[in-house]
PDB file of C-alpha atoms in Angstrom:
ATOM      1  CA  ILE A   1      29.435   6.242  33.379  1.00 58.00           C
ATOM      2  CA  LEU A   2      26.913   8.258  31.426  1.00 60.00           C
ATOM      3  CA  PRO A   3      27.956  11.001  29.038  1.00 73.00           C
ATOM      4  CA  GLU A   4      27.526  14.455  30.477  1.00 66.00           C
ATOM      5  CA  GLY A   5      24.756  15.258  28.027  1.00 68.00           C
ATOM      6  CA  GLN A   6      22.545  12.533  29.531  1.00 68.00           C
ATOM      7  CA  PHE A   7      22.812  13.799  33.112  1.00 64.00           C
ATOM      8  CA  PRO A   8      19.649  15.970  32.915  1.00 69.00           C
ATOM      9  CA  ALA A   9      17.555  13.065  31.615  1.00 65.00           C
ATOM     10  CA  LEU A  10      18.816  10.797  34.403  1.00 63.00           C
ATOM     11  CA  ALA A  11      18.134  13.483  37.008  1.00 67.00           C
ATOM     12  CA  GLN A  12      14.552  13.845  35.779  1.00 64.00           C
ATOM     13  CA  PHE A  13      14.106  10.079  35.938  1.00 61.00           C
ATOM     14  CA  LEU A  14      15.389   9.887  39.524  1.00 60.00           C
ATOM     15  CA  GLN A  15      13.116  12.758  40.519  1.00 60.00           C
ATOM     16  CA  GLY A  16      10.137  10.920  39.111  1.00 54.00           C
ATOM     17  CA  SER A  17       9.585  13.367  36.291  1.00 57.00           C
ATOM     18  CA  THR A  18       7.503  12.001  33.416  1.00 57.00           C
ATOM     19  CA  PHE A  19       9.330  11.581  30.140  1.00 61.00           C
ATOM     20  CA  ASP A  20       7.265  13.054  27.306  1.00 66.00           C
ATOM     21  CA  THR A  21       7.661  10.442  24.578  1.00 71.00           C
ATOM     22  CA  LYS A  22       5.540  12.313  22.055  1.00 69.00           C
ATOM     23  CA  ALA A  23       7.517  15.511  22.516  1.00 71.00           C
ATOM     24  CA  SER A  24      10.757  13.589  22.066  1.00 74.00           C
ATOM     25  CA  MET A  25       9.447  12.012  18.871  1.00 74.00           C
ATOM     26  CA  ARG A  26       8.425  15.439  17.637  1.00 74.00           C
ATOM     27  CA  GLU A  27      11.907  16.842  18.185  1.00 78.00           C
ATOM     28  CA  PHE A  28      13.404  13.839  16.436  1.00 79.00           C
ATOM     29  CA  TYR A  29      11.238  14.334  13.385  1.00 77.00           C
ATOM     30  CA  PHE A  30      12.037  18.028  13.190  1.00 76.00           C
ATOM     31  CA  LYS A  31      15.661  16.990  12.771  1.00 80.00           C
ATOM     32  CA  SER A  32      14.917  14.162  10.318  1.00 80.00           C
ATOM     33  CA  SER A  33      11.942  15.510   8.365  1.00 79.00           C
ATOM     34  CA  ARG A  34      13.931  16.032   5.178  1.00 81.00           C
ATOM     35  CA  SER A  35      15.135  12.419   5.110  1.00 83.00           C
ATOM     36  CA  PHE A  36      11.673  11.037   5.852  1.00 80.00           C
ATOM     37  CA  ALA A  37      10.118  13.125   3.101  1.00 83.00           C
ATOM     38  CA  LEU A  38      12.889  12.215   0.669  1.00 85.00           C
ATOM     39  CA  TYR A  39      12.533   8.451   1.094  1.00 86.00           C
ATOM     40  CA  LEU A  40       8.957   7.864   2.260  1.00 88.00           C
ATOM     41  CA  ARG A  41       6.967  10.447   0.345  1.00 89.00           C
ATOM     42  CA  PRO A  42       7.654   8.805  -3.056  1.00 90.00           C
ATOM     43  CA  ILE A  43       6.360   5.518  -1.614  1.00 89.00           C
ATOM     44  CA  LEU A  44       3.226   7.221  -0.336  1.00 90.00           C
ATOM     45  CA  LEU A  45       2.574   8.807  -3.734  1.00 91.00           C
ATOM     46  CA  ALA A  46       3.371   5.770  -5.875  1.00 89.00           C
ATOM     47  CA  VAL A  47       1.909   2.814  -3.959  1.00 89.00           C
ATOM     48  CA  PRO A  48      -1.891   2.294  -4.153  1.00 89.00           C
ATOM     49  CA  PHE A  49      -2.472   1.485  -0.491  1.00 89.00           C
ATOM     50  CA  VAL A  50      -5.808   0.016   0.596  1.00 87.00           C
ATOM     51  CA  PHE A  51      -7.280  -0.665   4.025  1.00 88.00           C
ATOM     52  CA  TYR A  52      -9.005  -3.932   4.810  1.00 83.00           C
ATOM     53  CA  LYS A  53     -12.328  -2.171   5.313  1.00 81.00           C
ATOM     54  CA  GLU A  54     -13.925   0.979   3.964  1.00 76.00           C
ATOM     55  CA  ASP A  55     -14.338   4.376   5.631  1.00 74.00           C
ATOM     56  CA  ASN A  56     -11.192   4.314   7.736  1.00 80.00           C
ATOM     57  CA  ASP A  57      -9.415   7.439   8.918  1.00 86.00           C
ATOM     58  CA  ILE A  58      -6.002   6.324   7.664  1.00 90.00           C
ATOM     59  CA  MET A  59      -7.178   6.308   4.043  1.00 91.00           C
ATOM     60  CA  ALA A  60      -8.488   9.861   4.404  1.00 90.00           C
ATOM     61  CA  LEU A  61      -5.062  10.948   5.657  1.00 92.00           C
ATOM     62  CA  ILE A  62      -3.255   9.129   2.839  1.00 92.00           C
ATOM     63  CA  ASP A  63      -5.575  10.598   0.206  1.00 92.00           C
ATOM     64  CA  LEU A  64      -5.049  14.081   1.634  1.00 92.00           C
ATOM     65  CA  MET A  65      -1.273  13.697   1.427  1.00 92.00           C
ATOM     66  CA  LYS A  66      -1.459  12.306  -2.102  1.00 93.00           C
ATOM     67  CA  MET A  67      -3.727  15.105  -3.265  1.00 93.00           C
ATOM     68  CA  HIS A  68      -1.438  17.804  -1.883  1.00 93.00           C
ATOM     69  CA  TYR A  69       2.033  16.510  -2.730  1.00 92.00           C
ATOM     70  CA  GLY A  70       0.918  14.673  -5.855  1.00 91.00           C
ATOM     71  CA  SER A  71      -0.082  17.998  -7.398  1.00 91.00           C
ATOM     72  CA  GLY A  72       3.421  19.386  -6.882  1.00 89.00           C
ATOM     73  CA  LYS A  73       2.649  21.584  -3.878  1.00 91.00           C
ATOM     74  CA  ASP A  74       5.219  22.105  -1.136  1.00 88.00           C
ATOM     75  CA  PRO A  75       4.761  21.743   2.645  1.00 88.00           C
ATOM     76  CA  SER A  76       4.423  25.487   3.225  1.00 87.00           C
ATOM     77  CA  THR A  77       1.020  25.532   1.493  1.00 91.00           C
ATOM     78  CA  PHE A  78      -0.381  22.516   3.327  1.00 91.00           C
ATOM     79  CA  LYS A  79      -3.600  23.141   5.252  1.00 90.00           C
ATOM     80  CA  LEU A  80      -5.380  20.500   7.304  1.00 89.00           C
ATOM     81  CA  PRO A  81      -9.129  20.484   6.544  1.00 89.00           C
ATOM     82  CA  GLN A  82     -11.339  20.994   9.566  1.00 89.00           C
ATOM     83  CA  ASP A  83     -13.278  17.762   9.037  1.00 88.00           C
ATOM     84  CA  ILE A  84     -10.060  15.734   9.215  1.00 87.00           C
ATOM     85  CA  GLU A  85      -8.755  17.743  12.159  1.00 87.00           C
ATOM     86  CA  ASP A  86     -11.947  16.874  14.043  1.00 87.00           C
ATOM     87  CA  THR A  87     -11.096  13.170  13.724  1.00 85.00           C
ATOM     88  CA  LEU A  88      -7.718  13.579  15.438  1.00 85.00           C
ATOM     89  CA  SER A  89      -7.228  12.973  19.122  1.00 82.00           C
ATOM     90  CA  LYS A  90      -7.350  16.137  21.221  1.00 82.00           C
ATOM     91  CA  THR A  91      -4.270  14.968  23.096  1.00 81.00           C
ATOM     92  CA  GLN A  92      -2.392  14.287  19.861  1.00 78.00           C
ATOM     93  CA  LEU A  93      -3.260  17.535  18.085  1.00 83.00           C
ATOM     94  CA  PRO A  94      -0.955  19.839  20.137  1.00 81.00           C
ATOM     95  CA  TYR A  95       2.031  17.647  19.245  1.00 78.00           C
ATOM     96  CA  LEU A  96       1.312  18.201  15.554  1.00 83.00           C
ATOM     97  CA  LYS A  97       1.833  21.946  15.917  1.00 84.00           C
ATOM     98  CA  LYS A  98       5.166  23.688  16.125  1.00 80.00           C
ATOM     99  CA  ASP A  99       3.747  25.992  18.774  1.00 80.00           C
ATOM    100  CA  SER A 100       0.694  25.101  20.822  1.00 73.00           C
ATOM    101  CA  ASP A 101      -1.140  28.296  19.850  1.00 78.00           C
ATOM    102  CA  ASP A 102      -0.651  27.789  16.093  1.00 83.00           C
ATOM    103  CA  ALA A 103      -3.855  27.693  14.078  1.00 85.00           C
ATOM    104  CA  GLN A 104      -2.580  25.022  11.691  1.00 88.00           C
ATOM    105  CA  VAL A 105      -0.611  21.836  12.188  1.00 89.00           C
ATOM    106  CA  ASP A 106       3.014  21.756  11.153  1.00 87.00           C
ATOM    107  CA  PRO A 107       3.174  20.012   7.734  1.00 88.00           C
ATOM    108  CA  HIS A 108       6.336  18.084   8.619  1.00 87.00           C
ATOM    109  CA  LEU A 109       4.958  16.833  11.920  1.00 85.00           C
ATOM    110  CA  PHE A 110       1.685  15.888  10.278  1.00 88.00           C
ATOM    111  CA  GLU A 111       3.502  13.978   7.542  1.00 89.00           C
ATOM    112  CA  PHE A 112       5.427  12.019  10.169  1.00 86.00           C
ATOM    113  CA  PHE A 113       2.154  11.389  12.019  1.00 87.00           C
ATOM    114  CA  VAL A 114       0.664   9.825   8.868  1.00 90.00           C
ATOM    115  CA  TYR A 115       3.744   7.649   8.288  1.00 89.00           C
ATOM    116  CA  HIS A 116       3.596   6.473  11.888  1.00 87.00           C
ATOM    117  CA  LYS A 117      -0.052   5.457  11.579  1.00 89.00           C
ATOM    118  CA  MET A 118       0.663   3.743   8.258  1.00 90.00           C
ATOM    119  CA  TYR A 119       3.532   1.762   9.747  1.00 89.00           C
ATOM    120  CA  ARG A 120       1.413   0.478  12.625  1.00 89.00           C
ATOM    121  CA  ARG A 121      -1.328  -0.683  10.260  1.00 89.00           C
ATOM    122  CA  LEU A 122       1.112  -2.174   7.772  1.00 88.00           C
ATOM    123  CA  ASP A 123       2.765  -4.079  10.586  1.00 87.00           C
ATOM    124  CA  LYS A 124      -0.607  -5.495  11.669  1.00 87.00           C
ATOM    125  CA  GLY A 125      -1.564  -6.430   8.115  1.00 84.00           C
ATOM    126  CA  LEU A 126      -4.512  -4.022   8.050  1.00 88.00           C
ATOM    127  CA  LEU A 127      -3.049  -1.739   5.398  1.00 88.00           C
ATOM    128  CA  CYS A 128      -1.618  -3.221   2.232  1.00 84.00           C
ATOM    129  CA  CYS A 129      -1.080  -2.790  -1.477  1.00 83.00           C
ATOM    130  CA  ASN A 130      -3.727  -4.875  -3.191  1.00 75.00           C
ATOM    131  CA  GLU A 131      -1.703  -4.927  -6.408  1.00 72.00           C
ATOM    132  CA  SER A 132       1.287  -6.544  -4.705  1.00 71.00           C
ATOM    133  CA  VAL A 133       2.020 -10.248  -5.044  1.00 64.00           C
ATOM    134  CA  SER A 134       1.648 -10.845  -1.307  1.00 64.00           C
ATOM    135  CA  TYR A 135      -1.717  -9.171  -0.799  1.00 61.00           C
ATOM    136  CA  CYS A 136      -3.489  -9.315  -4.168  1.00 64.00           C
ATOM    137  CA  ASP A 137      -7.128 -10.276  -3.776  1.00 64.00           C
ATOM    138  CA  ILE A 138      -9.418 -10.765  -6.742  1.00 66.00           C
ATOM    139  CA  ASP A 139     -12.403  -9.780  -4.585  1.00 68.00           C
ATOM    140  CA  HIS A 140     -11.132  -6.190  -4.660  1.00 64.00           C
ATOM    141  CA  ASP A 141     -11.317  -6.184  -8.453  1.00 66.00           C
ATOM    142  CA  LEU A 142     -14.801  -7.666  -8.789  1.00 71.00           C
ATOM    143  CA  ILE A 143     -18.184  -6.004  -8.502  1.00 74.00           C
ATOM    144  CA  SER A 144     -19.917  -6.855  -5.244  1.00 76.00           C
ATOM    145  CA  ASP A 145     -22.536  -9.615  -5.234  1.00 77.00           C
ATOM    146  CA  ALA A 146     -25.183  -7.118  -4.123  1.00 79.00           C
ATOM    147  CA  LEU A 147     -24.756  -5.089  -7.318  1.00 80.00           C
ATOM    148  CA  VAL A 148     -24.810  -8.217  -9.474  1.00 79.00           C
ATOM    149  CA  ASP A 149     -28.066  -9.365  -7.876  1.00 82.00           C
ATOM    150  CA  ASP A 150     -29.656  -5.976  -8.578  1.00 86.00           C
ATOM    151  CA  VAL A 151     -28.305  -5.580 -12.101  1.00 85.00           C
ATOM    152  CA  GLU A 152     -31.741  -5.659 -13.754  1.00 88.00           C
ATOM    153  CA  LYS A 153     -33.148  -3.146 -11.282  1.00 89.00           C
ATOM    154  CA  ILE A 154     -30.189  -0.807 -11.770  1.00 87.00           C
ATOM    155  CA  ALA A 155     -30.398  -1.110 -15.562  1.00 88.00           C
ATOM    156  CA  ASN A 156     -34.098  -0.229 -15.499  1.00 89.00           C
ATOM    157  CA  GLU A 157     -33.459   2.795 -13.274  1.00 89.00           C
ATOM    158  CA  PHE A 158     -31.023   4.191 -15.836  1.00 89.00           C
ATOM    159  CA  GLY A 159     -33.323   3.391 -18.749  1.00 90.00           C
ATOM    160  CA  TYR A 160     -31.267   0.559 -20.262  1.00 89.00           C
ATOM    161  CA  PRO A 161     -33.291  -2.600 -19.547  1.00 88.00           C
ATOM    162  CA  LYS A 162     -31.581  -4.622 -22.298  1.00 89.00           C
ATOM    163  CA  ILE A 163     -28.052  -4.237 -20.904  1.00 87.00           C
ATOM    164  CA  PRO A 164     -28.281  -7.397 -18.703  1.00 87.00           C
ATOM    165  CA  ILE A 165     -29.373  -9.380 -21.783  1.00 88.00           C
ATOM    166  CA  TYR A 166     -26.441  -8.095 -23.833  1.00 89.00           C
ATOM    167  CA  CYS A 167     -24.063  -8.831 -20.947  1.00 86.00           C
ATOM    168  CA  ASP A 168     -25.323 -12.419 -20.645  1.00 88.00           C
ATOM    169  CA  GLU A 169     -24.892 -12.967 -24.383  1.00 91.00           C
ATOM    170  CA  ARG A 170     -21.403 -11.455 -24.314  1.00 92.00           C
ATOM    171  CA  LEU A 171     -20.427 -13.583 -21.315  1.00 89.00           C
ATOM    172  CA  ASP A 172     -21.684 -16.769 -22.983  1.00 92.00           C
ATOM    173  CA  ALA A 173     -19.678 -15.953 -26.107  1.00 94.00           C
ATOM    174  CA  ALA A 174     -16.575 -15.220 -24.023  1.00 93.00           C
ATOM    175  CA  LEU A 175     -16.910 -18.552 -22.193  1.00 93.00           C
ATOM    176  CA  MET A 176     -17.226 -20.420 -25.486  1.00 94.00           C
ATOM    177  CA  THR A 177     -14.096 -18.674 -26.770  1.00 95.00           C
ATOM    178  CA  LEU A 178     -12.273 -19.533 -23.562  1.00 94.00           C
ATOM    179  CA  ASP A 179     -13.229 -23.213 -23.786  1.00 94.00           C
ATOM    180  CA  SER A 180     -12.176 -23.368 -27.421  1.00 94.00           C
ATOM    181  CA  THR A 181      -8.865 -21.651 -26.691  1.00 94.00           C
ATOM    182  CA  TRP A 182      -8.207 -23.946 -23.742  1.00 93.00           C
ATOM    183  CA  ASN A 183      -8.811 -27.074 -25.817  1.00 93.00           C
ATOM    184  CA  ARG A 184      -6.641 -25.788 -28.664  1.00 92.00           C
ATOM    185  CA  THR A 185      -3.817 -24.795 -26.311  1.00 89.00           C
ATOM    186  CA  THR A 186      -3.720 -28.087 -24.408  1.00 87.00           C
ATOM    187  CA  LYS A 187      -3.823 -30.053 -27.682  1.00 89.00           C
ATOM    188  CA  ARG A 188      -0.841 -28.135 -29.081  1.00 88.00           C
ATOM    189  CA  ILE A 189       1.072 -28.825 -25.878  1.00 84.00           C
ATOM    190  CA  SER A 190       0.279 -32.542 -25.918  1.00 81.00           C
ATOM    191  CA  ASP A 191       1.195 -32.774 -29.627  1.00 83.00           C
ATOM    192  CA  GLY A 192       4.523 -31.071 -28.984  1.00 81.00           C
ATOM    193  CA  GLU A 193       3.691 -28.062 -31.160  1.00 85.00           C
ATOM    194  CA  ASN A 194       4.144 -25.540 -28.362  1.00 84.00           C
ATOM    195  CA  LEU A 195       7.921 -25.349 -28.005  1.00 81.00           C
ATOM    196  CA  ALA A 196       7.692 -23.222 -24.864  1.00 82.00           C
ATOM    197  CA  PHE A 197       6.806 -26.356 -22.880  1.00 81.00           C
ATOM    198  CA  ASN A 198       9.443 -28.965 -22.193  1.00 80.00           C
ATOM    199  CA  ILE A 199       7.719 -32.313 -21.619  1.00 78.00           C
ATOM    200  CA  LYS A 200       9.625 -35.311 -20.315  1.00 77.00           C
ATOM    201  CA  GLU A 201       8.264 -38.822 -19.946  1.00 74.00           C
ATOM    202  CA  MET A 202       8.635 -40.337 -16.491  1.00 71.00           C
ATOM    203  CA  LYS A 203      10.095 -43.808 -16.012  1.00 71.00           C
ATOM    204  CA  THR A 204       6.710 -45.206 -15.037  1.00 67.00           C
ATOM    205  CA  GLY A 205       5.290 -44.106 -18.365  1.00 61.00           C
ATOM    206  CA  GLU A 206       2.076 -43.025 -16.685  1.00 62.00           C
ATOM    207  CA  GLN A 207       3.030 -39.459 -15.828  1.00 60.00           C
ATOM    208  CA  GLN A 208       4.781 -36.623 -17.560  1.00 70.00           C
ATOM    209  CA  ASP A 209       7.045 -33.999 -16.093  1.00 76.00           C
ATOM    210  CA  TRP A 210       6.980 -30.570 -17.684  1.00 77.00           C
ATOM    211  CA  SER A 211       8.722 -27.245 -17.368  1.00 80.00           C
ATOM    212  CA  LEU A 212       8.663 -23.907 -19.140  1.00 79.00           C
ATOM    213  CA  GLY A 213      11.467 -22.812 -21.375  1.00 75.00           C
ATOM    214  CA  TYR A 214      12.690 -19.255 -20.860  1.00 70.00           C
ATOM    215  CA  ASP A 215      14.743 -17.070 -23.119  1.00 66.00           C
ATOM    216  CA  SER A 216      18.219 -16.530 -21.768  1.00 60.00           C
ATOM    217  CA  LEU A 217      18.726 -13.164 -20.130  1.00 61.00           C
ATOM    218  CA  ASN A 218      21.879 -11.300 -19.354  1.00 62.00           C
ATOM    219  CA  LYS A 219      22.581 -11.725 -15.664  1.00 65.00           C
ATOM    220  CA  LEU A 220      22.397  -8.498 -13.692  1.00 62.00           C
ATOM    221  CA  ASP A 221      25.813  -8.252 -12.120  1.00 65.00           C
ATOM    222  CA  ASP A 222      26.144  -4.934 -10.373  1.00 66.00           C
ATOM    223  CA  ALA A 223      28.034  -4.402  -7.140  1.00 70.00           C
ATOM    224  CA  PHE A 224      25.457  -1.894  -5.902  1.00 70.00           C
ATOM    225  CA  PHE A 225      22.495  -4.266  -6.254  1.00 66.00           C
ATOM    226  CA  ARG A 226      24.422  -7.202  -4.801  1.00 69.00           C
ATOM    227  CA  ARG A 227      24.775  -5.325  -1.527  1.00 73.00           C
ATOM    228  CA  LEU A 228      21.056  -4.497  -1.266  1.00 71.00           C
ATOM    229  CA  SER A 229      18.849  -6.721   0.851  1.00 73.00           C
ATOM    230  CA  GLN A 230      15.155  -7.358   0.240  1.00 70.00           C
ATOM    231  CA  VAL A 231      12.916  -5.578   2.733  1.00 71.00           C
ATOM    232  CA  GLU A 232       9.207  -5.121   3.307  1.00 70.00           C
ATOM    233  CA  ILE A 233       7.438  -1.751   3.237  1.00 67.00           C
ATOM    234  CA  PRO A 234       6.897  -1.754   7.053  1.00 65.00           C
ATOM    235  CA  SER A 235      10.644  -2.125   7.535  1.00 70.00           C
ATOM    236  CA  ILE A 236      11.287   0.880   5.298  1.00 66.00           C
ATOM    237  CA  MET A 237       8.791   2.960   7.250  1.00 62.00           C
ATOM    238  CA  MET A 238      10.251   2.143  10.685  1.00 58.00           C
ATOM    239  CA  TYR A 239      11.718   5.166  12.358  1.00 44.00           C
TER     240      TYR A 239
END
């Protein structure tokens, strides 16, 4: 037996009335906007999210949110730029307004809209934090091959034709230093001078087993942290 409060919804279903999912989500967020902003906004502001390809609409939305709330402004002063509004779906836009005839979107509904889009892309692996252990990619930190190939042309355009020569000389010197440091480090390990490495001879005598020695740390024993479980960002952003 259904609770009395669910009778109208059941009656609409039996009559074939369409359930407006977006409107229901909007009402839910109006009730929960404070909690979402309290827990998700700090993540949005602190985590350097990146999309797997450039010029995507989600990054424009994230940057807009970071620019507004990162400068200490409150939701009441939020204004959606026209160029970003033009990228939104015409069917979605009315649900981002408190009243359909409002000139501006509701800041709380828009914030939820951004979190929803972020969650979907995080869940698909399209949006990530490049500085995280799971998604770090050295390609994001390197200059593109196209710029490297045109380095002499670019240097000449800016009037510094000798920069590539200086860079080559500096790189050669850095590589020599690296090789020297590598040889010195491995020799100290093999001679037993580096006490941070624990080397143990295997029974066969042909191989060595090694491990790193770590300074003892005080074990974190706190009842609060023991009860916390490890979760991923998409799980936090689920609503």
